[in-house]
Amino acid sequence: MTTGTPARPDWGWAAPGRVNLMGEHTDYNDGWVLPFAIRHRTKVALCRRDDDRVRVHSTQQDVTVETTASTVPGDVSGWAGYVAGVVWALGTDGHRVPGVDLWVDSDVPMGAGLSSSAALACATALALDDLAGAGLDAAGIADVARRAENDYVRAPTGVMDQLASVHGRAGHALLIDTRDLTVEHHPARFVEDGYALLVIDTGATHTLADGGGYAERRSECERAAELLGVPALRDVTAADLDRLDDEVLHRRARHVVTEDARVLDCVRLLDAGDWAGVGAAFAASHASMRDDFEISCDELDVAVDASVAAGALGARMTGGGFGGSVIALVAAGDAEAVTSGCRRAFAEHGWYEPKMFAVEPGPGAARL
Ligand code: GLA
């Protein structure tokens, strides 16, 4: 029987968070998304045990959570649920994970809409795939991580975050078709062209687990698809929307239909290096999320408006919404003016200063 906590081995696996350039709440509607993996990532180290305990140490928070290799949904909640969920998901596929001590560390901001949870689940899945000898490919890792999140943690998310984390590539955005899960890598050369993508983390919190606005939006979309007689809103055209009499469902579906179109437009603009066009698409997307899908909040709207007023080409919230972060596309020379503009606007509202930093497309999940 192993007792005590062994010394931490070297970090062996890592998986990144993401920003999404376009395509919000389209992934669970079988639509398109355009995220990229960021350089912030979660690292995992592990040491096999000779009993069946699974212990997870967060070096960031200096806490340890303990469960067993036969954990089931409901056993573990909070951040460690993503780790326990991976143990469980692998087990349901017949890949039994042995007892293990795991260490996790991360610089992906939590609750910022940058997929800290997918980074944790994907890094853990990669590590435990090696430990259990499961031999999963990238799509298999993303699937295990998604099931940990959907079925163990019970956050009813789509699959964008996990796919972005495993398929990330430096210098590239990922066009993902969430119906057939195909991924196209498109160069995103904004830095080379003299632009920066700023994340403005508003500090407003959101949670995707156990109901809340995210789950409500998801069921509204499913209801709209059902009323229109299609498998998913991906299959709806703008003309079909007239058949939705319910005013709220009409607006929800209109967001998804127009957002899907904006993803495909945005890829063309990205390929052409048309940054003014990308900025305009950001603005249209944010308006749609604010007015039709109603997933924005005051902090996000103020960050978008202040960025644009200070010279950004466009800005939009990124991720699940109801808080979290805005991304703003800015000429590199205007980055300073945009960050001070946001700082000032937040101070005027009496809010905490937002955290602001530039992101670039980085590599996907990997063994270190
Ligand atoms: C969260 C979910 C994703 C996706 C986005 C919204 O990040 O995890 O699956 O639905 O929200 O686009």
Short mmCIF file of C-alpha atoms and ligand atoms in Angstrom, two decimals:
data_model
loop_
_atom_site.label_atom_id
_atom_site.label_comp_id
_atom_site.label_asym_id
_atom_site.label_seq_id
_atom_site.Cartn_x
_atom_site.Cartn_y
_atom_site.Cartn_z
CA MET A 1 0.00 0.00 0.00
CA THR A 2 1.38 3.36 -1.01
CA THR A 3 1.15 6.04 1.65
CA GLY A 4 2.09 9.72 1.70
CA THR A 5 2.65 11.95 -1.29
CA PRO A 6 5.62 11.05 -3.47
CA ALA A 7 7.82 13.77 -4.94
CA ARG A 8 6.46 15.25 -8.13
CA PRO A 9 8.05 13.83 -11.29
CA ASP A 10 8.76 16.13 -14.27
CA TRP A 11 5.80 17.61 -16.09
CA GLY A 12 4.97 15.11 -18.81
CA TRP A 13 1.92 16.41 -20.68
CA ALA A 14 0.33 19.77 -21.52
CA ALA A 15 -2.79 21.07 -23.21
CA PRO A 16 -3.72 24.68 -24.06
CA GLY A 17 -6.76 26.88 -23.56
CA ARG A 18 -8.27 28.66 -26.57
CA VAL A 19 -9.89 31.80 -27.86
CA ASN A 20 -12.62 31.57 -30.43
CA LEU A 21 -12.40 34.04 -33.32
CA MET A 22 -15.91 33.30 -34.56
CA GLY A 23 -18.77 30.82 -34.07
CA GLU A 24 -20.25 31.08 -30.58
CA HIS A 25 -22.88 28.51 -29.51
CA THR A 26 -22.74 27.01 -32.99
CA ASP A 27 -20.87 23.85 -31.95
CA TYR A 28 -23.81 22.08 -30.29
CA ASN A 29 -25.90 23.06 -33.33
CA ASP A 30 -23.64 20.99 -35.63
CA GLY A 31 -22.22 24.22 -37.11
CA TRP A 32 -18.79 25.76 -37.68
CA VAL A 33 -16.32 27.36 -35.27
CA LEU A 34 -12.99 29.17 -35.72
CA PRO A 35 -10.91 28.95 -32.52
CA PHE A 36 -7.17 28.89 -31.97
CA ALA A 37 -5.15 27.33 -29.15
CA ILE A 38 -3.40 29.95 -27.00
CA ARG A 39 -0.01 29.65 -25.35
CA HIS A 40 -1.50 29.45 -21.85
CA ARG A 41 -1.69 25.80 -20.92
CA THR A 42 -2.26 23.20 -18.24
CA LYS A 43 0.54 20.75 -17.37
CA VAL A 44 0.23 17.31 -15.83
CA ALA A 45 2.74 15.04 -14.07
CA LEU A 46 1.95 11.61 -12.69
CA CYS A 47 3.26 8.77 -10.62
CA ARG A 48 1.61 5.36 -10.58
CA ARG A 49 0.43 3.98 -7.22
CA ASP A 50 0.12 0.39 -6.12
CA ASP A 51 -3.40 0.83 -4.73
CA ASP A 52 -6.48 2.11 -6.57
CA ARG A 53 -6.50 5.63 -5.14
CA VAL A 54 -6.50 8.55 -7.57
CA ARG A 55 -5.08 11.68 -5.98
CA VAL A 56 -4.95 15.01 -7.74
CA HIS A 57 -2.67 17.74 -6.46
CA SER A 58 -3.15 21.28 -7.73
CA THR A 59 0.20 23.03 -7.39
CA GLN A 60 -1.53 26.32 -8.19
CA GLN A 61 -4.03 26.07 -5.35
CA ASP A 62 -1.95 23.79 -3.11
CA VAL A 63 -4.84 21.37 -2.53
CA THR A 64 -5.23 17.62 -3.02
CA VAL A 65 -8.47 15.85 -3.97
CA GLU A 66 -8.76 12.10 -3.61
CA THR A 67 -11.02 9.53 -5.26
CA THR A 68 -10.61 6.01 -6.68
CA ALA A 69 -9.98 4.50 -10.09
CA SER A 70 -13.61 3.34 -10.14
CA THR A 71 -15.03 6.84 -9.60
CA VAL A 72 -18.52 7.53 -10.99
CA PRO A 73 -20.33 10.82 -11.79
CA GLY A 74 -21.32 12.58 -8.59
CA ASP A 75 -18.19 11.56 -6.64
CA VAL A 76 -16.05 14.63 -7.27
CA SER A 77 -17.12 18.20 -8.04
CA GLY A 78 -15.23 21.41 -8.80
CA TRP A 79 -12.02 21.55 -10.84
CA ALA A 80 -10.92 18.01 -9.83
CA GLY A 81 -14.13 16.68 -11.40
CA TYR A 82 -12.53 17.19 -14.82
CA VAL A 83 -9.68 14.86 -13.82
CA ALA A 84 -11.94 12.28 -12.17
CA GLY A 85 -14.23 12.53 -15.20
CA VAL A 86 -11.40 11.52 -17.52
CA VAL A 87 -10.61 8.49 -15.30
CA TRP A 88 -14.32 7.57 -15.50
CA ALA A 89 -14.67 8.18 -19.28
CA LEU A 90 -11.60 6.04 -20.07
CA GLY A 91 -12.99 3.31 -17.81
CA THR A 92 -16.35 3.28 -19.61
CA ASP A 93 -14.41 2.60 -22.83
CA GLY A 94 -12.68 -0.37 -21.20
CA HIS A 95 -9.38 1.43 -20.53
CA ARG A 96 -8.96 0.89 -16.82
CA VAL A 97 -6.77 3.54 -15.21
CA PRO A 98 -4.64 2.26 -12.29
CA GLY A 99 -4.23 4.12 -9.00
CA VAL A 100 -2.20 7.27 -9.62
CA ASP A 101 -0.91 10.48 -8.08
CA LEU A 102 -1.45 13.36 -10.49
CA TRP A 103 -0.12 16.90 -10.29
CA VAL A 104 -1.67 19.72 -12.29
CA ASP A 105 -0.57 23.28 -12.85
CA SER A 106 -1.99 25.89 -15.20
CA ASP A 107 -1.62 29.43 -16.39
CA VAL A 108 -4.95 29.39 -18.23
CA PRO A 109 -7.11 31.94 -16.38
CA MET A 110 -10.11 30.21 -14.77
CA GLY A 111 -13.66 31.39 -15.46
CA ALA A 112 -12.41 33.71 -18.20
CA GLY A 113 -14.05 31.91 -21.12
CA LEU A 114 -10.65 30.63 -22.31
CA SER A 115 -11.37 26.92 -21.72
CA SER A 116 -9.35 26.23 -18.61
CA SER A 117 -11.58 23.18 -18.11
CA ALA A 118 -10.89 21.71 -21.57
CA ALA A 119 -7.16 22.35 -21.06
CA LEU A 120 -7.27 20.40 -17.78
CA ALA A 121 -9.38 17.56 -19.19
CA CYS A 122 -7.29 17.22 -22.39
CA ALA A 123 -3.94 17.30 -20.56
CA THR A 124 -5.24 14.67 -18.12
CA ALA A 125 -6.66 12.53 -20.93
CA LEU A 126 -3.33 12.58 -22.75
CA ALA A 127 -1.46 11.59 -19.58
CA LEU A 128 -3.88 8.83 -18.57
CA ASP A 129 -4.04 7.55 -22.15
CA ASP A 130 -0.32 6.86 -21.84
CA LEU A 131 -0.66 5.38 -18.34
CA ALA A 132 -3.53 3.06 -19.33
CA GLY A 133 -1.97 2.25 -22.72
CA ALA A 134 -5.23 3.18 -24.47
CA GLY A 135 -3.53 4.44 -27.65
CA LEU A 136 -6.11 7.13 -28.45
CA ASP A 137 -5.59 9.57 -31.32
CA ALA A 138 -6.26 13.32 -30.99
CA ALA A 139 -9.96 12.90 -31.76
CA GLY A 140 -10.19 10.15 -29.11
CA ILE A 141 -8.52 12.39 -26.52
CA ALA A 142 -10.96 15.22 -27.33
CA ASP A 143 -13.89 12.83 -27.05
CA VAL A 144 -12.82 11.49 -23.63
CA ALA A 145 -12.30 15.07 -22.40
CA ARG A 146 -15.72 16.14 -23.72
CA ARG A 147 -17.49 13.21 -22.03
CA ALA A 148 -15.73 14.02 -18.75
CA GLU A 149 -17.17 17.53 -19.04
CA ASN A 150 -20.67 16.58 -20.32
CA ASP A 151 -21.38 13.36 -18.45
CA TYR A 152 -19.25 13.55 -15.30
CA VAL A 153 -19.13 17.28 -14.51
CA ARG A 154 -22.53 17.66 -16.20
CA ALA A 155 -21.70 20.80 -18.16
CA PRO A 156 -23.71 20.47 -21.40
CA THR A 157 -21.03 21.95 -23.68
CA GLY A 158 -20.21 21.26 -27.32
CA VAL A 159 -16.88 19.92 -28.55
CA MET A 160 -15.12 23.08 -29.77
CA ASP A 161 -12.85 23.61 -26.77
CA GLN A 162 -11.51 20.07 -26.64
CA LEU A 163 -10.90 19.95 -30.41
CA ALA A 164 -9.15 23.34 -30.32
CA SER A 165 -6.93 22.11 -27.48
CA VAL A 166 -5.84 18.88 -29.19
CA HIS A 167 -5.60 20.16 -32.78
CA GLY A 168 -4.01 23.57 -32.07
CA ARG A 169 -1.12 24.57 -34.31
CA ALA A 170 1.25 27.53 -33.88
CA GLY A 171 0.36 30.38 -36.25
CA HIS A 172 -2.98 28.86 -37.26
CA ALA A 173 -6.68 29.15 -36.54
CA LEU A 174 -8.81 26.01 -36.82
CA LEU A 175 -11.92 25.85 -38.96
CA ILE A 176 -13.90 23.02 -37.36
CA ASP A 177 -17.02 21.49 -38.81
CA THR A 178 -18.66 20.19 -35.65
CA ARG A 179 -20.95 17.87 -37.58
CA ASP A 180 -18.24 15.66 -39.08
CA LEU A 181 -15.46 16.90 -36.74
CA THR A 182 -13.13 17.75 -39.63
CA VAL A 183 -10.50 20.38 -38.91
CA GLU A 184 -8.82 22.73 -41.42
CA HIS A 185 -5.82 24.76 -40.29
CA HIS A 186 -5.76 28.31 -41.68
CA PRO A 187 -2.79 30.64 -41.15
CA ALA A 188 -3.71 33.55 -38.84
CA ARG A 189 -0.97 36.07 -39.59
CA PHE A 190 -2.24 39.05 -37.68
CA VAL A 191 1.02 39.55 -35.79
CA GLU A 192 3.11 39.44 -39.00
CA ASP A 193 0.70 41.99 -40.51
CA GLY A 194 1.13 44.39 -37.56
CA TYR A 195 -1.96 43.58 -35.51
CA ALA A 196 -2.58 42.13 -32.06
CA LEU A 197 -5.44 40.15 -30.62
CA LEU A 198 -6.10 41.37 -27.09
CA VAL A 199 -7.98 39.37 -24.50
CA ILE A 200 -9.89 41.55 -22.05
CA ASP A 201 -10.83 39.34 -19.13
CA THR A 202 -13.68 41.24 -17.51
CA GLY A 203 -13.59 39.22 -14.29
CA ALA A 204 -17.39 38.77 -14.52
CA THR A 205 -17.97 35.11 -13.69
CA HIS A 206 -19.89 32.45 -15.50
CA THR A 207 -20.51 28.77 -14.94
CA LEU A 208 -21.49 26.22 -17.56
CA ALA A 209 -22.26 23.37 -15.16
CA ASP A 210 -25.70 22.38 -13.91
CA GLY A 211 -28.18 24.41 -15.87
CA GLY A 212 -27.87 28.17 -16.07
CA GLY A 213 -28.08 30.25 -19.20
CA TYR A 214 -25.87 28.01 -21.32
CA ALA A 215 -28.12 24.96 -20.87
CA GLU A 216 -31.18 27.12 -21.48
CA ARG A 217 -29.76 28.36 -24.80
CA ARG A 218 -28.95 24.84 -25.80
CA SER A 219 -32.50 23.61 -25.22
CA GLU A 220 -33.96 26.67 -26.99
CA CYS A 221 -31.85 25.78 -30.04
CA GLU A 222 -32.97 22.15 -29.90
CA ARG A 223 -36.59 23.27 -29.66
CA ALA A 224 -36.20 25.61 -32.66
CA ALA A 225 -34.63 22.81 -34.74
CA GLU A 226 -37.46 20.48 -33.77
CA LEU A 227 -40.13 23.03 -34.74
CA LEU A 228 -38.40 23.53 -38.10
CA GLY A 229 -38.15 19.78 -38.63
CA VAL A 230 -34.36 19.64 -39.05
CA PRO A 231 -31.72 17.61 -37.16
CA ALA A 232 -29.89 20.77 -36.04
CA LEU A 233 -29.89 24.54 -36.66
CA ARG A 234 -26.91 23.98 -38.97
CA ASP A 235 -29.51 22.82 -41.51
CA VAL A 236 -31.54 26.04 -41.41
CA THR A 237 -31.35 28.95 -43.89
CA ALA A 238 -32.30 32.57 -43.21
CA ALA A 239 -35.52 32.06 -45.19
CA ASP A 240 -36.58 29.16 -42.92
CA LEU A 241 -36.55 31.47 -39.91
CA ASP A 242 -39.89 33.01 -40.98
CA ARG A 243 -41.51 29.72 -40.00
CA LEU A 244 -40.57 30.25 -36.35
CA ASP A 245 -43.46 32.17 -34.80
CA ASP A 246 -42.04 32.25 -31.28
CA GLU A 247 -40.19 35.56 -31.08
CA VAL A 248 -37.48 34.35 -28.68
CA LEU A 249 -36.78 31.12 -30.57
CA HIS A 250 -36.68 33.15 -33.79
CA ARG A 251 -33.92 35.36 -32.41
CA ARG A 252 -31.98 32.42 -30.96
CA ALA A 253 -32.06 30.60 -34.30
CA ARG A 254 -31.19 33.79 -36.20
CA HIS A 255 -28.03 34.13 -34.11
CA VAL A 256 -26.95 30.58 -34.95
CA VAL A 257 -27.70 30.92 -38.68
CA THR A 258 -25.94 34.28 -39.04
CA GLU A 259 -23.04 33.20 -36.80
CA ASP A 260 -22.43 30.08 -38.91
CA ALA A 261 -22.31 32.33 -41.99
CA ARG A 262 -19.89 34.68 -40.21
CA VAL A 263 -17.51 31.78 -39.46
CA LEU A 264 -17.27 30.92 -43.15
CA ASP A 265 -16.89 34.63 -44.05
CA CYS A 266 -14.24 35.09 -41.40
CA VAL A 267 -12.16 32.24 -42.82
CA ARG A 268 -12.19 33.94 -46.23
CA LEU A 269 -11.22 37.27 -44.63
CA LEU A 270 -8.44 35.58 -42.65
CA ASP A 271 -7.08 33.90 -45.79
CA ALA A 272 -7.15 37.26 -47.59
CA GLY A 273 -5.53 39.10 -44.66
CA ASP A 274 -8.55 41.47 -44.65
CA TRP A 275 -8.27 42.61 -41.03
CA ALA A 276 -10.77 45.45 -41.38
CA GLY A 277 -13.25 42.83 -42.60
CA VAL A 278 -12.48 40.56 -39.64
CA GLY A 279 -13.03 43.53 -37.29
CA ALA A 280 -16.43 44.24 -38.88
CA ALA A 281 -17.40 40.57 -38.50
CA PHE A 282 -16.43 40.74 -34.80
CA ALA A 283 -18.77 43.73 -34.37
CA ALA A 284 -21.68 41.97 -36.10
CA SER A 285 -21.10 38.83 -34.05
CA HIS A 286 -21.10 40.70 -30.76
CA ALA A 287 -24.33 42.52 -31.65
CA SER A 288 -25.94 39.16 -32.47
CA MET A 289 -24.80 37.62 -29.16
CA ARG A 290 -25.97 40.68 -27.24
CA ASP A 291 -29.35 41.24 -28.91
CA ASP A 292 -30.47 37.92 -30.42
CA PHE A 293 -28.81 35.25 -28.29
CA GLU A 294 -28.67 37.39 -25.12
CA ILE A 295 -25.49 35.91 -23.67
CA SER A 296 -23.59 39.15 -23.10
CA CYS A 297 -23.54 41.25 -19.93
CA ASP A 298 -22.71 44.86 -19.03
CA GLU A 299 -19.00 44.19 -18.44
CA LEU A 300 -18.60 42.51 -21.84
CA ASP A 301 -20.52 45.25 -23.66
CA VAL A 302 -18.49 47.98 -21.98
CA ALA A 303 -15.22 46.20 -22.88
CA VAL A 304 -16.34 45.89 -26.53
CA ASP A 305 -17.49 49.52 -26.78
CA ALA A 306 -14.43 50.92 -24.99
CA SER A 307 -12.06 48.92 -27.23
CA VAL A 308 -13.71 50.14 -30.40
CA ALA A 309 -13.88 53.72 -29.12
CA ALA A 310 -10.12 53.54 -28.43
CA GLY A 311 -9.31 52.32 -31.95
CA ALA A 312 -9.87 48.53 -32.13
CA LEU A 313 -10.93 47.27 -35.57
CA GLY A 314 -13.58 45.18 -33.86
CA ALA A 315 -14.29 43.33 -30.62
CA ARG A 316 -16.57 40.55 -29.45
CA MET A 317 -17.08 38.31 -26.44
CA THR A 318 -15.48 34.89 -26.81
CA GLY A 319 -16.60 31.58 -25.28
CA GLY A 320 -19.81 30.63 -23.52
CA GLY A 321 -20.79 34.14 -22.43
CA PHE A 322 -22.61 35.51 -19.37
CA GLY A 323 -19.22 36.90 -18.32
CA GLY A 324 -15.64 36.01 -19.21
CA SER A 325 -13.57 37.68 -21.90
CA VAL A 326 -13.73 39.91 -24.93
CA ILE A 327 -11.26 39.66 -27.80
CA ALA A 328 -10.31 42.87 -29.59
CA LEU A 329 -8.43 43.08 -32.89
CA VAL A 330 -6.12 46.09 -32.79
CA ALA A 331 -3.30 47.57 -34.83
CA ALA A 332 -0.20 46.81 -32.72
CA GLY A 333 0.45 50.55 -32.29
CA ASP A 334 -3.02 51.07 -30.79
CA ALA A 335 -2.80 48.29 -28.18
CA GLU A 336 -1.76 50.70 -25.44
CA ALA A 337 -4.62 53.11 -26.18
CA VAL A 338 -7.14 50.25 -26.20
CA THR A 339 -5.97 48.81 -22.87
CA SER A 340 -6.04 52.25 -21.22
CA GLY A 341 -9.48 52.92 -22.73
CA CYS A 342 -10.83 49.71 -21.18
CA ARG A 343 -9.14 50.39 -17.87
CA ARG A 344 -10.73 53.86 -17.77
CA ALA A 345 -14.19 52.60 -18.73
CA PHE A 346 -14.11 49.92 -16.01
CA ALA A 347 -12.95 52.45 -13.42
CA GLU A 348 -15.80 54.77 -14.40
CA HIS A 349 -18.26 51.96 -13.69
CA GLY A 350 -16.60 51.20 -10.34
CA TRP A 351 -15.53 47.72 -11.55
CA TYR A 352 -12.23 45.95 -10.88
CA GLU A 353 -9.59 46.54 -13.53
CA PRO A 354 -9.88 43.92 -16.30
CA LYS A 355 -6.88 41.69 -17.00
CA MET A 356 -5.59 42.33 -20.51
CA PHE A 357 -3.03 40.46 -22.56
CA ALA A 358 -2.25 39.63 -26.18
CA VAL A 359 -2.64 36.07 -27.48
CA GLU A 360 -1.21 34.26 -30.47
CA PRO A 361 -2.03 30.84 -31.94
CA GLY A 362 0.10 28.22 -30.19
CA PRO A 363 0.54 24.45 -30.45
CA GLY A 364 -1.98 21.84 -29.33
CA ALA A 365 -1.87 19.26 -26.55
CA ALA A 366 1.40 17.36 -26.40
CA ARG A 367 3.73 15.08 -24.47
CA LEU A 368 6.56 17.23 -23.10
C1 GLA B 1 -18.20 27.00 -24.20
C2 GLA B 1 -18.43 25.54 -24.58
C3 GLA B 1 -18.23 25.35 -26.07
C4 GLA B 1 -19.02 26.35 -26.89
C5 GLA B 1 -18.80 27.77 -26.36
C6 GLA B 1 -19.68 28.77 -27.04
O1 GLA B 1 -16.86 27.33 -24.36
O2 GLA B 1 -17.55 24.70 -23.87
O3 GLA B 1 -18.57 24.02 -26.42
O4 GLA B 1 -20.37 26.02 -26.94
O5 GLA B 1 -19.03 27.84 -24.98
O6 GLA B 1 -19.34 28.90 -28.37
#
